[in-house]
Short mmCIF file of C-alpha atoms and ligand atoms in Angstrom, two decimals:
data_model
loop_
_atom_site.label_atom_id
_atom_site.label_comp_id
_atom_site.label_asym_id
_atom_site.label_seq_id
_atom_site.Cartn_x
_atom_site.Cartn_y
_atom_site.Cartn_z
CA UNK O 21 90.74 64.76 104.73
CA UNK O 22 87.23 65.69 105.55
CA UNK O 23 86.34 69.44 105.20
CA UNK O 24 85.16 71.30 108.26
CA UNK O 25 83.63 74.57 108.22
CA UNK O 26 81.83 75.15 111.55
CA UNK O 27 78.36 76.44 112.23
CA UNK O 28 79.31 79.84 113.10
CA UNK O 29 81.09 80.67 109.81
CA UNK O 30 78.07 79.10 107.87
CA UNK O 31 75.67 81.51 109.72
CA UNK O 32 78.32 84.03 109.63
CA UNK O 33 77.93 83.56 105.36
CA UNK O 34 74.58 83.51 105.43
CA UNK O 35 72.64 85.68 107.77
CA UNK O 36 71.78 89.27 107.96
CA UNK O 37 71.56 91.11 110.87
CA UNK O 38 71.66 94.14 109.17
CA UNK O 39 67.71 95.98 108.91
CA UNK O 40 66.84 97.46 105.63
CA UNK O 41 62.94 97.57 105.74
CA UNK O 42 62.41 93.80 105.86
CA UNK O 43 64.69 92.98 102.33
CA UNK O 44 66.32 89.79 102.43
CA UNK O 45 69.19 91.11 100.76
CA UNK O 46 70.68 94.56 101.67
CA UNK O 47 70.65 97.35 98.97
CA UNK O 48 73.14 98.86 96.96
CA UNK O 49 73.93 102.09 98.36
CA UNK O 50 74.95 103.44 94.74
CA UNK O 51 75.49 106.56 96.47
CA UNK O 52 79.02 108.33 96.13
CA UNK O 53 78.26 111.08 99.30
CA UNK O 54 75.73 111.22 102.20
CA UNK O 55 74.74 114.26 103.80
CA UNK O 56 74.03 116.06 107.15
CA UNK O 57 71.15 116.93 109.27
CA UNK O 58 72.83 119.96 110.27
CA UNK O 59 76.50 121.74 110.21
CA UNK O 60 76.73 120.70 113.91
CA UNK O 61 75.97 117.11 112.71
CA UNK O 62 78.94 117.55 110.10
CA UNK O 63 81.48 118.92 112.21
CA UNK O 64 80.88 116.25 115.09
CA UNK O 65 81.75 113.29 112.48
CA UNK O 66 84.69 115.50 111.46
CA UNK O 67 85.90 115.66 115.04
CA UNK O 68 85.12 111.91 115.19
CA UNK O 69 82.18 112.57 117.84
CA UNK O 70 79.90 110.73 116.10
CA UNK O 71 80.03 108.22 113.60
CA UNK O 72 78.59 108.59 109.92
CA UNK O 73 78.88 107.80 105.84
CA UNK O 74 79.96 110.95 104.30
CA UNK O 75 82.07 109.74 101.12
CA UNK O 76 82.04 106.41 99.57
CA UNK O 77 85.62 106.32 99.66
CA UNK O 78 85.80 106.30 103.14
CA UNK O 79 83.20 104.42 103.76
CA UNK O 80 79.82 103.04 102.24
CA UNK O 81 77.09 101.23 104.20
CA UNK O 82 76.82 98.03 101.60
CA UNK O 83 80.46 97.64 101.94
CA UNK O 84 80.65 98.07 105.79
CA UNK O 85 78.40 95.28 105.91
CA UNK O 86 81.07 92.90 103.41
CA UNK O 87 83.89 94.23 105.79
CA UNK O 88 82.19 93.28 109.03
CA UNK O 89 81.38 89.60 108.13
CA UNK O 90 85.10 88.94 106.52
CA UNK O 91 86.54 90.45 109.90
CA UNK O 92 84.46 87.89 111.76
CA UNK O 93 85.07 85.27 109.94
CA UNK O 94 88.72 85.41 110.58
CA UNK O 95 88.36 86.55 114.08
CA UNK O 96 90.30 89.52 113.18
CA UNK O 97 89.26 93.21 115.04
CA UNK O 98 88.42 94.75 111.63
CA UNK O 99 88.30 94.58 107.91
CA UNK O 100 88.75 96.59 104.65
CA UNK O 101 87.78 95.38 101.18
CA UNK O 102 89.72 97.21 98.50
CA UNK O 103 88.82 97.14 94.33
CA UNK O 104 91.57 94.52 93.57
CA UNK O 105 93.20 91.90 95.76
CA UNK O 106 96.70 93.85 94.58
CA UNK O 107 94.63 97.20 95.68
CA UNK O 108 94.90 95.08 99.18
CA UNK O 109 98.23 94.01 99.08
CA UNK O 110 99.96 97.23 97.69
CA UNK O 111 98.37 99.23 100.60
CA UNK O 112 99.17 96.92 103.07
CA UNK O 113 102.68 96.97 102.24
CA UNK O 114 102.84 100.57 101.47
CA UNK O 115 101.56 101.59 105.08
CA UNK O 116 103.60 99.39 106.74
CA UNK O 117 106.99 99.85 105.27
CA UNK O 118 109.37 102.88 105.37
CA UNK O 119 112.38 103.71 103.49
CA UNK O 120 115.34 100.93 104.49
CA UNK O 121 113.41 98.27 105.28
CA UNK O 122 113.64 94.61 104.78
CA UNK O 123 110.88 91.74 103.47
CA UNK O 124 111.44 88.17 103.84
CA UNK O 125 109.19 86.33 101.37
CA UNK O 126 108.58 82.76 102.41
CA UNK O 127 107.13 80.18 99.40
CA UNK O 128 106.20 80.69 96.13
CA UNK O 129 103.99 83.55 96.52
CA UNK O 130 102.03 85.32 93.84
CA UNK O 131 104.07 86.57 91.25
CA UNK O 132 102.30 89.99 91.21
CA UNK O 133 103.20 89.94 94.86
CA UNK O 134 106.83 90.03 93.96
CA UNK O 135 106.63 92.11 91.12
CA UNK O 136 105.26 95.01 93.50
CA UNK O 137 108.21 94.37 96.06
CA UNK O 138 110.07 94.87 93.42
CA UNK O 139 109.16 98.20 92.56
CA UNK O 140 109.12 99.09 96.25
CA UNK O 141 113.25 99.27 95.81
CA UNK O 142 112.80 102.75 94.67
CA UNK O 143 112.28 103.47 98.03
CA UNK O 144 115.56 101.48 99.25
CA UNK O 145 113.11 98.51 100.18
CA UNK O 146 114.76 95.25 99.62
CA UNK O 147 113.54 92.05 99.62
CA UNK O 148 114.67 88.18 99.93
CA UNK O 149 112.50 85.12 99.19
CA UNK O 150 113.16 81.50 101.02
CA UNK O 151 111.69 78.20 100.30
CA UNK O 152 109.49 76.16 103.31
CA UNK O 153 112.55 73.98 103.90
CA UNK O 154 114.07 76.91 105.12
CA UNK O 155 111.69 77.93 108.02
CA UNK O 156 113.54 75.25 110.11
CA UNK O 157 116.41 78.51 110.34
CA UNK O 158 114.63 81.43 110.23
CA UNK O 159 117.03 83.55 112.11
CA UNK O 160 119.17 82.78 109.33
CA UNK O 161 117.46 84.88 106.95
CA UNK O 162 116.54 88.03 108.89
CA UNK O 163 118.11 91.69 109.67
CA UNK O 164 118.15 93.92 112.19
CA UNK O 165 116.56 96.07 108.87
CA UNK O 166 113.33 93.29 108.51
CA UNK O 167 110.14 94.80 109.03
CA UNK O 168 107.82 92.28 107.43
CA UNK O 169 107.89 88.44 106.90
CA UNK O 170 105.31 87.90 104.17
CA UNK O 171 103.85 84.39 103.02
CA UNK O 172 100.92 82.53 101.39
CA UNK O 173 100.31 78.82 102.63
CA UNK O 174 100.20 76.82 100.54
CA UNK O 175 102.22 78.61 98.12
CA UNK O 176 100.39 79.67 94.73
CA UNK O 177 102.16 77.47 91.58
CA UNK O 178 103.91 74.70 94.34
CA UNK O 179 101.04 74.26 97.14
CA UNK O 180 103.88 73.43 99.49
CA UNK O 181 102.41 74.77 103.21
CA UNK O 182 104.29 76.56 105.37
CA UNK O 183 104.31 76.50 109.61
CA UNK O 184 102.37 79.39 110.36
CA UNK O 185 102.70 78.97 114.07
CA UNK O 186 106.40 78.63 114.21
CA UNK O 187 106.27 81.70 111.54
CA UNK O 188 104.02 83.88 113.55
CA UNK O 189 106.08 83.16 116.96
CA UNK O 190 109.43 83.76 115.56
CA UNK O 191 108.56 87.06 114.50
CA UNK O 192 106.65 87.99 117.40
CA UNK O 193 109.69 87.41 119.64
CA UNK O 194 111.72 89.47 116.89
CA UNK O 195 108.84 92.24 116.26
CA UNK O 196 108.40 91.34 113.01
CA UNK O 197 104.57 91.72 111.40
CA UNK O 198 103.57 89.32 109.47
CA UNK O 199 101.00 89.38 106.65
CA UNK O 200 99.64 86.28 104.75
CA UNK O 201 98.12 86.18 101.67
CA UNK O 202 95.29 83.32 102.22
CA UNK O 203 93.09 84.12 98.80
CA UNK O 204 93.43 80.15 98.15
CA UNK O 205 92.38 78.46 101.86
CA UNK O 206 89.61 81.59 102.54
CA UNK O 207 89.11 82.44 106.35
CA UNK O 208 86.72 79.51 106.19
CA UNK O 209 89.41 76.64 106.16
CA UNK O 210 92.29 78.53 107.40
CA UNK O 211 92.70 81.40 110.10
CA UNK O 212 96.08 83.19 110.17
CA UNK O 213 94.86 85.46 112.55
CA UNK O 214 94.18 82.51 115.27
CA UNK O 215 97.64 80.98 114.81
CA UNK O 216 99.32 83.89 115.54
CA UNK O 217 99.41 86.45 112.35
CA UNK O 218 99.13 89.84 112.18
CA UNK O 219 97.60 90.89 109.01
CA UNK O 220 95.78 88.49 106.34
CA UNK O 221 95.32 89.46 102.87
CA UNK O 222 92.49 88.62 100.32
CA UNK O 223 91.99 88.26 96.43
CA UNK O 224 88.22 88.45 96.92
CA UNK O 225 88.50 87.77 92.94
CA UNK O 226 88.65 84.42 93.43
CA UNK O 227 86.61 81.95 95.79
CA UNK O 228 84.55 84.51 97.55
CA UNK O 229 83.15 86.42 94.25
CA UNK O 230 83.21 82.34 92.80
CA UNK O 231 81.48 83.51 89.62
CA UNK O 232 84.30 85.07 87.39
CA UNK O 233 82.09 88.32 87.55
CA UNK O 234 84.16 91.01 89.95
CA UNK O 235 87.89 92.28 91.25
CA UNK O 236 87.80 92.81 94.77
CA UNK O 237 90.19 92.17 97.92
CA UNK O 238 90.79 92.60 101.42
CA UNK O 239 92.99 92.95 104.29
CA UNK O 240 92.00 91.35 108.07
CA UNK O 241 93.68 92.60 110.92
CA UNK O 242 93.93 93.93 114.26
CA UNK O 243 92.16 97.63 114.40
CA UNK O 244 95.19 99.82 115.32
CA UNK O 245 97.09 97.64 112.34
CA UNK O 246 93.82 97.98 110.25
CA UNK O 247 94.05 102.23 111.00
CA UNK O 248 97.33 102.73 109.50
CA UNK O 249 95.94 100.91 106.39
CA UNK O 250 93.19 102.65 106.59
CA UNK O 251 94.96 105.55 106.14
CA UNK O 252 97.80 105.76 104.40
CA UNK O 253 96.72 102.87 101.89
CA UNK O 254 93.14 102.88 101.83
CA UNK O 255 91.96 106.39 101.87
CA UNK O 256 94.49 107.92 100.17
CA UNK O 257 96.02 104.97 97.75
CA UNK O 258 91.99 104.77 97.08
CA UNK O 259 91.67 101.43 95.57
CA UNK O 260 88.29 101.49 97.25
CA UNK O 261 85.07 98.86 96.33
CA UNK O 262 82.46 99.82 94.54
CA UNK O 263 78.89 99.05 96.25
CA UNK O 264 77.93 97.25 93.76
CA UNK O 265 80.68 94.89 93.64
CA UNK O 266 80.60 94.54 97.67
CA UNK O 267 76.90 93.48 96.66
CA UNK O 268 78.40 90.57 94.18
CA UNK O 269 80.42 89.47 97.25
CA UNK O 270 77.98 89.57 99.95
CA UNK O 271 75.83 87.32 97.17
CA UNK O 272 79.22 84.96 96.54
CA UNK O 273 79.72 84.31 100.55
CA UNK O 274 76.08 82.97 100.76
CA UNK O 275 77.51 79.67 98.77
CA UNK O 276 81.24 79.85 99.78
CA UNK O 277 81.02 77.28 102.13
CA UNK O 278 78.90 74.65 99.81
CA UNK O 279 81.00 75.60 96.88
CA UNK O 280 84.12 75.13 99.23
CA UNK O 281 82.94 71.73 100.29
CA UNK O 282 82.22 70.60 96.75
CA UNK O 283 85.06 71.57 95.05
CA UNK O 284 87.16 69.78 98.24
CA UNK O 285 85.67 66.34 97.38
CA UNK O 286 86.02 67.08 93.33
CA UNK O 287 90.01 67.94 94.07
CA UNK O 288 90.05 64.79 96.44
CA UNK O 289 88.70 62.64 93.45
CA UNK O 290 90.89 64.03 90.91
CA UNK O 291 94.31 64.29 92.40
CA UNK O 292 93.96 60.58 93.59
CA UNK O 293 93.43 60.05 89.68
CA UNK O 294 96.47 61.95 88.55
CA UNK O 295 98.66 60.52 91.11
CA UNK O 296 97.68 56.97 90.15
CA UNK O 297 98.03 57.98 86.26
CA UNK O 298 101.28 56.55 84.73
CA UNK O 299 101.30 60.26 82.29
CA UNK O 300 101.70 62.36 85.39
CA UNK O 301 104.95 62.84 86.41
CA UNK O 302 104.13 64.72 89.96
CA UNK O 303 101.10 66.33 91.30
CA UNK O 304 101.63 69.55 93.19
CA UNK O 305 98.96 69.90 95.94
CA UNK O 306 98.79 70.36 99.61
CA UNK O 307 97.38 66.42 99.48
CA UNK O 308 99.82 64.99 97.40
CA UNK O 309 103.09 65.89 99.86
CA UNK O 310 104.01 63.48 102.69
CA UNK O 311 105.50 63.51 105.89
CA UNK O 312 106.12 66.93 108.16
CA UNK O 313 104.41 68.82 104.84
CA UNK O 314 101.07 66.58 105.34
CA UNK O 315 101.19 67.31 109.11
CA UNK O 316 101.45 70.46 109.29
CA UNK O 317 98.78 70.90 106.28
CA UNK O 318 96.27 68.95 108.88
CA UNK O 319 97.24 70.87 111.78
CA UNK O 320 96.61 74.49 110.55
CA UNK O 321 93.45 74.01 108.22
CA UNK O 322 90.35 72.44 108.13
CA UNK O 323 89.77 71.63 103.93
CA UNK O 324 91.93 71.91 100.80
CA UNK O 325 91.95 74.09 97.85
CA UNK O 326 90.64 73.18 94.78
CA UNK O 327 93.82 74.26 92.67
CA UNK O 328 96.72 72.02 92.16
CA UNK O 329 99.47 71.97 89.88
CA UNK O 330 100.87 68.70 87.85
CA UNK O 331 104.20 68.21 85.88
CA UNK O 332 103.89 65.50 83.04
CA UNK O 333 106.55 62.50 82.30
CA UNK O 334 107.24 63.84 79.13
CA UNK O 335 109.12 66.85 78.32
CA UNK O 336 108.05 67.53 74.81
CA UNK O 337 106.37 70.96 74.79
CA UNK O 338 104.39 69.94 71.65
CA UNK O 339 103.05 67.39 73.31
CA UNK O 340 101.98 69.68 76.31
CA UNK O 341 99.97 71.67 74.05
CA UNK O 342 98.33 68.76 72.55
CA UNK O 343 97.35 67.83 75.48
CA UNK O 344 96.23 71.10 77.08
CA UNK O 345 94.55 72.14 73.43
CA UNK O 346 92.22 69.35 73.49
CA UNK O 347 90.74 69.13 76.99
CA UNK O 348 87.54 70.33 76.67
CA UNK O 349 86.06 71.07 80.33
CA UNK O 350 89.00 73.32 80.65
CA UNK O 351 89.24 76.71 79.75
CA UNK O 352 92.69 78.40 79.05
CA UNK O 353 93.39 81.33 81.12
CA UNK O 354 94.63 83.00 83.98
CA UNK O 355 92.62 83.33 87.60
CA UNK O 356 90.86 81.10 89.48
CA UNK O 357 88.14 80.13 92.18
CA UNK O 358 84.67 80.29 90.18
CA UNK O 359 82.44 77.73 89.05
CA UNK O 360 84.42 76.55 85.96
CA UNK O 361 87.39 74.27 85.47
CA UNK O 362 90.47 76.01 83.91
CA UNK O 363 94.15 75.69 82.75
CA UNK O 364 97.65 77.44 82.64
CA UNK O 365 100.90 76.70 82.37
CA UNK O 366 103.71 78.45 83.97
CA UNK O 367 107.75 78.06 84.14
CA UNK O 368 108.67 77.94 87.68
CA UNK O 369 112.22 76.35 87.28
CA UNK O 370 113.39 78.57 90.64
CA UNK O 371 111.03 76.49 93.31
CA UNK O 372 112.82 73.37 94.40
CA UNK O 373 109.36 71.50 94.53
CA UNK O 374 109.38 71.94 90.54
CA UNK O 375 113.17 72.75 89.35
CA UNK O 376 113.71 69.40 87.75
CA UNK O 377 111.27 70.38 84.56
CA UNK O 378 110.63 73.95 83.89
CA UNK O 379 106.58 73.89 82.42
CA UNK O 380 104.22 73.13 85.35
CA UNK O 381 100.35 72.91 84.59
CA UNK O 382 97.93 74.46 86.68
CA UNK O 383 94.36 73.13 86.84
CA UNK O 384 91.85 75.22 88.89
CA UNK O 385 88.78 72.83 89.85
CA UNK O 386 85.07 74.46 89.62
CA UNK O 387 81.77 72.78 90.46
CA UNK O 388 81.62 69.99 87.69
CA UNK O 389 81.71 66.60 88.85
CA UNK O 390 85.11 64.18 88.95
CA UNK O 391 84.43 61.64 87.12
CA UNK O 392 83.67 64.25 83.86
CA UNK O 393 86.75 66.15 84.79
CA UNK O 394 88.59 62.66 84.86
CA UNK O 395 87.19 61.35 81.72
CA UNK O 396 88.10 64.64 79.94
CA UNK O 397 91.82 64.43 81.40
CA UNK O 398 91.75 60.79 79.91
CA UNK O 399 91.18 61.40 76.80
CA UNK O 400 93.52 64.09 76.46
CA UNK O 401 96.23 62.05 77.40
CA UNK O 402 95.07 59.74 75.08
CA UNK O 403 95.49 62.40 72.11
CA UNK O 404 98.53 63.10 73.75
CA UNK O 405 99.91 60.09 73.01
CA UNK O 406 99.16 59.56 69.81
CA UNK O 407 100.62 62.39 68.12
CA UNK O 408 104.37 61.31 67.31
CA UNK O 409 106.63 64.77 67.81
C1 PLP C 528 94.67 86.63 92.16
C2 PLP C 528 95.54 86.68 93.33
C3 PLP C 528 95.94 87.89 93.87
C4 PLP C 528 95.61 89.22 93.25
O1 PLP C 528 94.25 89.50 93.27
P1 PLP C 528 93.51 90.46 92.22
O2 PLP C 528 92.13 90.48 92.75
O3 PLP C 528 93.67 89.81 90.88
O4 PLP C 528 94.21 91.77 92.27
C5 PLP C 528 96.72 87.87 95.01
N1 PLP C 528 97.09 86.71 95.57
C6 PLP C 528 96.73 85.51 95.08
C7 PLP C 528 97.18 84.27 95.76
C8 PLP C 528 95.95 85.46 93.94
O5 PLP C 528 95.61 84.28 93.43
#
């Protein structure tokens, strides 16, 4: 599968049209308030005659600029970035729920993600969660009481996709929003908002920072969806962006789309390996699944993400750590989406794509070339092997 990011969303990354006395890149407006010409002036942006920066958590002119290219880039009306992709998420879901309402929770979506709903039952929110499969029947699994159907495609441990389109028009006929959480396509090889979503959802952390260095997200959406975020969860929840982290982003975007389409041939490379590799058991990645999966994969994006997820023949844990101990591109941790190559494992026995063995490994692909990533992998099977427990 060849990965397409068009012309527009290039420029779109890196252009400026933004003037700031000639500078290539804007500044950092490190500035917490801006003031007034006069009290007129003041009152006017209070009454929302006239448009101004007056407090950073409102609004900051190095941020704006962050905001305006992510809501282009997914062809969405407007655009917040928030301090923490879960700063995105928990606003989003705190504007646009009320007490009584219902979720359904389609995939494996970020754990988090489902912690948070969780907590959301003080307020007599309940939640259910469904597998792909089960988008064939969606009417199925819906109230009268559901508000929101919430996804991420593909799904964050299993990579299964889901149908956005048959998603997004089942819901519209039932006035349902839906919200995505796209951190691992980006709005460069995947737009929600064009196949019918209402609201997409960002862990800026991850691909669009690309250098382990800042927490950031952001939510895409139509403006009059966009204003009751704005309000109820941005303002006042206040998980605002600092300037100087909407600066780190504005610097990641310039190489999103050459890291994007590096990392797609790396991931290419290496899950044709593993799948050929008589050690791996199953490799979990949009590429690796067949049929009506692969299809709908190809219809609704234009690349692949550079994390995948792989279940070994054996079963012996000790042998699992042997063999995640002694790769040595790998780092062990949590996150994903910079330059480096690293490892977790998690237990995910609930996901039909994985309930036959419990430990799945997750590999998240950086920017160093296949055949060391491949050699590495070799040789810790190899160690793997030869240790007898
Ligand atoms: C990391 C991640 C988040 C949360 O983002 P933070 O920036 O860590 O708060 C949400 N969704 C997905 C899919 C993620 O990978």
């Amino acid at each position: 599968m060849n990965t397409i990011i068009s012309a527009t969303d290039k420029l779109i990354c890196l252009t400026d049209n933004t003037h700031h006395n000639h500078a290539i890149n804007p500044p950092i407006y490190q500035s917490s308030i801006f003031h007034f010409d006069s009290l007129d002036d003041y009152i006017q942006y209070r009454n929302r005659q006239k448009e101004a920066y007056c407090y950073t958590r409102g609004n900051n002119p190095t941020t704006r600029i962050l905001e305006e290219k992510l809501a282009k880039l997914d062809g969405g009306e407007d655009c917040r970035v928030f301090s923490s992709g879960m700063g995105a998420i928990a606003a989003t879901l705190f504007a646009v729920l009320s007490s009584g309402d219902h979720v359904l929770v389609i995939n494996d979506v970020y754990g988090p993600t489902r912690a948070y709903l969780a907590t959301l039952a003080k307020f007599g929110i309940t939640f259910t969660i469904i597998e792909t499969e089960q988008v064939v029947n969606l009417a199925a699994h819906v109230t009268s009481k559901t508000k929101v159907i919430y996804t991420e495609s593909p799904g964050s441990m299993t990579f299964a996709p889901v149908d956005l389109q048959k998603v997004a028009s089942f819901a519209k006929e039932h006035n349902i929003i839906t919200i995505i959480d796209n951190t691992c396509m980006t709005s460069l090889l995947q737009k929600p908002l064009q196949l019918g979503f209402d609201v997409a959802v960002y862990s800026l952390t991850k691909y669009t920072g690309g250098h382990s260095d800042v927490i950031a997200g952001a939510v895409v959406s139509s403006r009059a969806l966009l204003a009751q975020i704005d309000k109820q969860g941005y303002k006042l929840g206040g998980s605002v962006l600092s300037p100087h982290d909407a600066f780190l982003l504005l610097r990641g975007l310039r190489t999103l789309p050459t890291r994007l389409e590096a990392t797609a041939k790396i991931t290419q490379e290496v899950v044709n390996y593993l799948q050929h590799n008589p050690a791996i058991k199953r490799v979990l990645h949009p590429l690796a699944y067949t049929g009506e999966y692969l299809k709908i994969h190809q219809q609704q994006t234009t690349g692949i993400t550079s994390l995948l997820s792989l279940q070994l023949v054996t079963t012996s844990t000790a042998k699992t750590k042997v063999f995640i101990d002694n790769l040595q591109t790998f780092s062990i941790t949590v996150s994903w989406g910079g330059f480096e190559n690293l490892v977790m494992v998690q237990e995910i026995a609930h996901f039909a794509a994985a309930k036959s063995d419990k430990i799945i490994i997750r590999l998240a692909l950086g920017l160093l070339d296949a055949p060391t990533i491949i050699a590495d992998i070799e040789q810790a099977l190899l160690k793997m092997e030869a240790c007898n427990e």
